mmCIF file of C-alpha atoms in Angstrom:
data_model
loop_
_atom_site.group_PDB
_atom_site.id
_atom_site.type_symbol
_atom_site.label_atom_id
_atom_site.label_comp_id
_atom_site.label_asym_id
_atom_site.label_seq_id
_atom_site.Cartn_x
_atom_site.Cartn_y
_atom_site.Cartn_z
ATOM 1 C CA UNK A 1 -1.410 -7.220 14.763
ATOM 2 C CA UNK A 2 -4.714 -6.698 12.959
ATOM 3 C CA UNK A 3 -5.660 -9.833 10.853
ATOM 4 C CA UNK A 4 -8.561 -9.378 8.119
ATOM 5 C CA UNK A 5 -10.965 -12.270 7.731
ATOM 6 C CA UNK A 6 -13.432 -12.458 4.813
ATOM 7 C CA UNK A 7 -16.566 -14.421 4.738
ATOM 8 C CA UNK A 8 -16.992 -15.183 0.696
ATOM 9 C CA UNK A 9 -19.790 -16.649 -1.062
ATOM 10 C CA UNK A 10 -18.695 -20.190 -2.530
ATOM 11 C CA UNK A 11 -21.843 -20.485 -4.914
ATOM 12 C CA UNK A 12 -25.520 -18.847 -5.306
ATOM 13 C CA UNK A 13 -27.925 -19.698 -2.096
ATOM 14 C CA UNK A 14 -30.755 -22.129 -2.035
ATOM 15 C CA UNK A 15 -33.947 -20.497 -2.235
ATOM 16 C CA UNK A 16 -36.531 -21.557 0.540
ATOM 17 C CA UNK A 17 -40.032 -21.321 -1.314
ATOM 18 C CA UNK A 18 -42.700 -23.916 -1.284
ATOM 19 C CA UNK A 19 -42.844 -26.405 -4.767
ATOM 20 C CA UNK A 20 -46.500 -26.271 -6.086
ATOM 21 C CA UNK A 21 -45.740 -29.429 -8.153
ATOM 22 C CA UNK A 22 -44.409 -31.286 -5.238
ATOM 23 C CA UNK A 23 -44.065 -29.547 -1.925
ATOM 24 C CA UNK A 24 -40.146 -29.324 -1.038
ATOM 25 C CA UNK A 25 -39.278 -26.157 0.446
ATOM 26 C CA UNK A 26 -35.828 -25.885 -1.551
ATOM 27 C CA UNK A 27 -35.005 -24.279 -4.694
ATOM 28 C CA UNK A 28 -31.220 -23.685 -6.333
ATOM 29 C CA UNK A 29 -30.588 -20.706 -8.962
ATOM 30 C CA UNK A 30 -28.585 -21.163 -11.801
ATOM 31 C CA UNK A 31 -28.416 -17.585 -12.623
ATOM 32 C CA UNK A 32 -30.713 -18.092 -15.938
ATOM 33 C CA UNK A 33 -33.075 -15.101 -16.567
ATOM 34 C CA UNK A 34 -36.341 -14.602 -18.599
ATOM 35 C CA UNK A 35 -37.258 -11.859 -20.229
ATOM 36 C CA UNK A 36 -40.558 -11.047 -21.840
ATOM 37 C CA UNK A 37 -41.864 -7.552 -23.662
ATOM 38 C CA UNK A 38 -45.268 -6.487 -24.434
ATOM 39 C CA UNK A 39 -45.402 -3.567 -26.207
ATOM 40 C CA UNK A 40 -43.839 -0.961 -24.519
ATOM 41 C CA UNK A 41 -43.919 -2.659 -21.339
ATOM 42 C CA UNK A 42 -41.463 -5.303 -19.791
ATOM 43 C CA UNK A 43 -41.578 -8.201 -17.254
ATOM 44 C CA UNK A 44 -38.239 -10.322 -15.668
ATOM 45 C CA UNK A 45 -37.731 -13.248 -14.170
ATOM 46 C CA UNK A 46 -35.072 -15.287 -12.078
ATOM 47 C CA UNK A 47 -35.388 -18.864 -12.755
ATOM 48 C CA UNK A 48 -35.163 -21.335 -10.265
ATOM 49 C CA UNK A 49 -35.043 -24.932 -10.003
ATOM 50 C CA UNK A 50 -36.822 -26.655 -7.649
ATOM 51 C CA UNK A 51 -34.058 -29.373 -5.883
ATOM 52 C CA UNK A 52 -36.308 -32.408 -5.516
ATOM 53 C CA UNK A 53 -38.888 -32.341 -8.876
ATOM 54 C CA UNK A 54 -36.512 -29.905 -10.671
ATOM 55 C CA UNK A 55 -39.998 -27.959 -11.728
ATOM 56 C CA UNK A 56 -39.238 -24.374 -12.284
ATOM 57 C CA UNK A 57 -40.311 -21.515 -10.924
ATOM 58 C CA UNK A 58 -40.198 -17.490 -11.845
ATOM 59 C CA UNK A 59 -38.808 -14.905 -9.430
ATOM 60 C CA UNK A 60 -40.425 -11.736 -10.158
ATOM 61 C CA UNK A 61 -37.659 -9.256 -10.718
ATOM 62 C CA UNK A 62 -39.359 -6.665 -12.958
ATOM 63 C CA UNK A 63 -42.968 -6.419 -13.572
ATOM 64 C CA UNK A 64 -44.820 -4.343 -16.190
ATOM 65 C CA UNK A 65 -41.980 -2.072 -16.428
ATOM 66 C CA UNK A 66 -41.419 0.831 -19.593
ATOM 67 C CA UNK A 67 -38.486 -0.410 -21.104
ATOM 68 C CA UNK A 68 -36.966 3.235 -21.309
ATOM 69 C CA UNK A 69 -37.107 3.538 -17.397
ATOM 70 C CA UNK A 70 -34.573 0.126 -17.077
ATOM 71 C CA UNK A 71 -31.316 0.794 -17.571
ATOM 72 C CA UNK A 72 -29.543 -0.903 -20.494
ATOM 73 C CA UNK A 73 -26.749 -2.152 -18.456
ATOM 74 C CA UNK A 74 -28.974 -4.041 -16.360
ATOM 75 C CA UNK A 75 -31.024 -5.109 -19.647
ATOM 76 C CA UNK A 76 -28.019 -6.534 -21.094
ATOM 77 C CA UNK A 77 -27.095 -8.354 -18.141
ATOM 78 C CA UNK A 78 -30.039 -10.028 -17.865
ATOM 79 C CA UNK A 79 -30.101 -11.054 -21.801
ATOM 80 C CA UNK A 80 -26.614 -12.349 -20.728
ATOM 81 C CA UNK A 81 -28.073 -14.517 -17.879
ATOM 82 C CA UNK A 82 -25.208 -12.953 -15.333
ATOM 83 C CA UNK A 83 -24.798 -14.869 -12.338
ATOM 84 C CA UNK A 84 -23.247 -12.071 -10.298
ATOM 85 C CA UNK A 85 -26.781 -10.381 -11.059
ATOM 86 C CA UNK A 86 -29.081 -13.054 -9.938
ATOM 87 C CA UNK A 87 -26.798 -12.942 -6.754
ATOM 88 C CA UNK A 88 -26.849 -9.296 -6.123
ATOM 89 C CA UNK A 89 -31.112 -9.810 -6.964
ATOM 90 C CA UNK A 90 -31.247 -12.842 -4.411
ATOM 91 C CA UNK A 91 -29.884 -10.470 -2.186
ATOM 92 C CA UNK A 92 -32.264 -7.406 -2.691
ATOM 93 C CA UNK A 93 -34.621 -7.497 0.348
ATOM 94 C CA UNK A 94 -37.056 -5.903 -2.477
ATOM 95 C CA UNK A 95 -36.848 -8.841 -4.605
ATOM 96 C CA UNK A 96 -37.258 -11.114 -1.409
ATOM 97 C CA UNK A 97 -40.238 -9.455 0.576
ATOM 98 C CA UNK A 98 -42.059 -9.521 -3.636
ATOM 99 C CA UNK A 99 -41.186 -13.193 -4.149
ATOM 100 C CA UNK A 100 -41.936 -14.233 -0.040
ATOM 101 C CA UNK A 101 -38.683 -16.356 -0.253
ATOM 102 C CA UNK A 102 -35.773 -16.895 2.102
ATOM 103 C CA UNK A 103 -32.235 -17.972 1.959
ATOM 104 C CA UNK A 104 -30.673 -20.688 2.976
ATOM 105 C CA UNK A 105 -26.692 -19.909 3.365
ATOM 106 C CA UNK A 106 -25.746 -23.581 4.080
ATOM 107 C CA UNK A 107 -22.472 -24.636 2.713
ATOM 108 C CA UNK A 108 -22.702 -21.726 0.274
ATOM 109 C CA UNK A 109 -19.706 -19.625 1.769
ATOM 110 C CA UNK A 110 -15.998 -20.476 3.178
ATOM 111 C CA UNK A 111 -13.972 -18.169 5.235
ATOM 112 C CA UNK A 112 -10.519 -17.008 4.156
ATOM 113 C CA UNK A 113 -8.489 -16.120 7.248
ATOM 114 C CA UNK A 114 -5.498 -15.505 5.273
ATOM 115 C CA UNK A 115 -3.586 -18.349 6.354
ATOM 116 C CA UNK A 116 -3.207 -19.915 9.951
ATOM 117 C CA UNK A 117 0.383 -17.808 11.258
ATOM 118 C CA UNK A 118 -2.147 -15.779 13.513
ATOM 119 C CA UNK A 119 -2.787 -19.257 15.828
ATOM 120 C CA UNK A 120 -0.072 -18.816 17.633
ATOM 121 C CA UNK A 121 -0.489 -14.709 18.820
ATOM 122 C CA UNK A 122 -0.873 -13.833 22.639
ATOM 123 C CA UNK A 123 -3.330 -11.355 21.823
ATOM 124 C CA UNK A 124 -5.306 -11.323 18.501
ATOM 125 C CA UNK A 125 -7.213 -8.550 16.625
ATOM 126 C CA UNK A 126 -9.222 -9.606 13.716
ATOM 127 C CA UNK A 127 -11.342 -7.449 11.022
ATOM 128 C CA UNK A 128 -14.198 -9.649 9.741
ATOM 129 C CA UNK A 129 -15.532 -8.324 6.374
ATOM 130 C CA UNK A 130 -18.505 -10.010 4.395
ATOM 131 C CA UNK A 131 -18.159 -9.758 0.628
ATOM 132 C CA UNK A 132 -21.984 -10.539 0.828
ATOM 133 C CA UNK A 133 -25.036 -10.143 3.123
ATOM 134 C CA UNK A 134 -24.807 -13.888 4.556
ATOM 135 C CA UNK A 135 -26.259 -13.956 7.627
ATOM 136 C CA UNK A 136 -23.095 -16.319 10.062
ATOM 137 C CA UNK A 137 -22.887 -16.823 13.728
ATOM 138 C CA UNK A 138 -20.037 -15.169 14.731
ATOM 139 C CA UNK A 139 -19.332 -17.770 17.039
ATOM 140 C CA UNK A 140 -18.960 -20.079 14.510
ATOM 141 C CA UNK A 141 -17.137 -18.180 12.704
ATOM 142 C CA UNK A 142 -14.320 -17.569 15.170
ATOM 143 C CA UNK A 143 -14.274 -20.959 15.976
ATOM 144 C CA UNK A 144 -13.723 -21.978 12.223
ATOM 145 C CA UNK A 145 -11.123 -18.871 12.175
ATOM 146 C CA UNK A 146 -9.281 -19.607 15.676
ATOM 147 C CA UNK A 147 -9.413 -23.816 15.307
ATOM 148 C CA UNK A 148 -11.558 -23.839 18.187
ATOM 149 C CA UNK A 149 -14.740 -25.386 18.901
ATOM 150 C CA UNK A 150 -18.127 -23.614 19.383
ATOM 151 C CA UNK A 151 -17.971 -24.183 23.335
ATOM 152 C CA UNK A 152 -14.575 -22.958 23.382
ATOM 153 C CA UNK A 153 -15.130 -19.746 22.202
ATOM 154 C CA UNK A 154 -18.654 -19.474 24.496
ATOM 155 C CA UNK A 155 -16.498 -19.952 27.573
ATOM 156 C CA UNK A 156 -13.774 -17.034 26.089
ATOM 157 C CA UNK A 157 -16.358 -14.946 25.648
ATOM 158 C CA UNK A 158 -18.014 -15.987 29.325
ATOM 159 C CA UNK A 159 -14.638 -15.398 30.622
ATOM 160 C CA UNK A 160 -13.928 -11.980 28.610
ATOM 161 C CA UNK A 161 -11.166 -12.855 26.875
ATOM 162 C CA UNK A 162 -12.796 -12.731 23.389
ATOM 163 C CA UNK A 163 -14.307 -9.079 23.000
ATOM 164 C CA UNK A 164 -16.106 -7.443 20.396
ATOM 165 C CA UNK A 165 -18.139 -3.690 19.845
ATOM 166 C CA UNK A 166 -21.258 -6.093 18.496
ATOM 167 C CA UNK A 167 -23.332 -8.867 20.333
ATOM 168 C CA UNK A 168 -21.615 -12.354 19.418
ATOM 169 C CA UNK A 169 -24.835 -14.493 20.111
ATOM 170 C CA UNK A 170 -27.548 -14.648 17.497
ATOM 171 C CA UNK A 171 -26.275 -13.757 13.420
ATOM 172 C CA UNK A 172 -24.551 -11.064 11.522
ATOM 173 C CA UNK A 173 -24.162 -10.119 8.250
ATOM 174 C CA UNK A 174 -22.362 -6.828 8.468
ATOM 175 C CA UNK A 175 -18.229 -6.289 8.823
ATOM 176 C CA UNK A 176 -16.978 -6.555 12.870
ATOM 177 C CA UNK A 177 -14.249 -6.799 14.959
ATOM 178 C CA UNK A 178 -13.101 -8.679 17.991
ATOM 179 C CA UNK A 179 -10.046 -8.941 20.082
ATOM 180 C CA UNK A 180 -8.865 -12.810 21.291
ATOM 181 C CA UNK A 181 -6.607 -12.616 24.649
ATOM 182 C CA UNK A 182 -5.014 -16.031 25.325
#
């Protein structure tokens, strides 16, 4: 029996950027936006609040762009201050690599196994599916999933009972599978 997991995001990562007002490292969006035209030309922002000072700091997420080479839908969106978009933008490696930030995943997804009648199964086949990019060990994962601990599931995998098409050590971020033999 195939079970499908899905890793969800619970709320909008912290941003890892150095404060210039007071040196923490940690930053939290709130998904507000700031637009500003000159001329013909327009520049866009991401707000973000800095977690210790609460100083705030601009994202660069369009920069001396022609206003009739955006797309109004994304326009809009960002008049709107839409939170989906400041997550799909926290997620563009573009935006990223421009802004030198990282994220910091941290209690900012759950995992929703579907309920917990697959505990009990002799053999277990399980479809993990992100509905974002958040980098998760999937060891930690399948011990969240499976009620196991961390060292449990390193000896199944030692022993080759727990099986998968993709390297369980380090992170992923992409959709896998693995099989559980008890």
């Amino acid at each position: 029996m195939l079970n499908d997991w899905v890793v969800m995001p619970t709320c909008l990562p912290t941003v890892l950027r150095r404060c210039p007002a007071c040196a923490s490292d940690r930053f939290r969006a709130n998904g507000k936006f700031r637009v500003n035209a000159h001329h013909k030309l327009l520049d866009a922002w991401l707000l973000v609040l800095c977690t210790a000072c609460g100083d705030t700091a601009k994202l660069t997420v369009l920069e001396r762009m022609n206003v009739r080479s955006i797309r109004p839908e994304l326009l809009d969106r960002m008049h709107d201050n839409d939170p989906d978009l400041a997550a799909e933008l926290l997620q563009d490696p573009l935006v990223r690599r421009r802004n030198r930030i990282a994220l910091d995943w941290d209690n900012a997804w759950r995992l929703d196994t579907g309920g917990s009648d697959h505990l009990d199964c002799e053999v277990m086949e399980v479809s993990v599916r992100f509905a974002a990019r958040i980098p998760v060990r999937p060891v930690r994962l399948i011990a969240e999933g499976c009620g196991l601990s961390r060292a449990e599931v390193e000896r199944l995998i030692t022993e080759g009972q727990l099986v998968s098409a993709v390297r369980l050590s380090g992170k992923l971020s992409g959709d896998f599978t693995f099989t559980l033999k008890r």
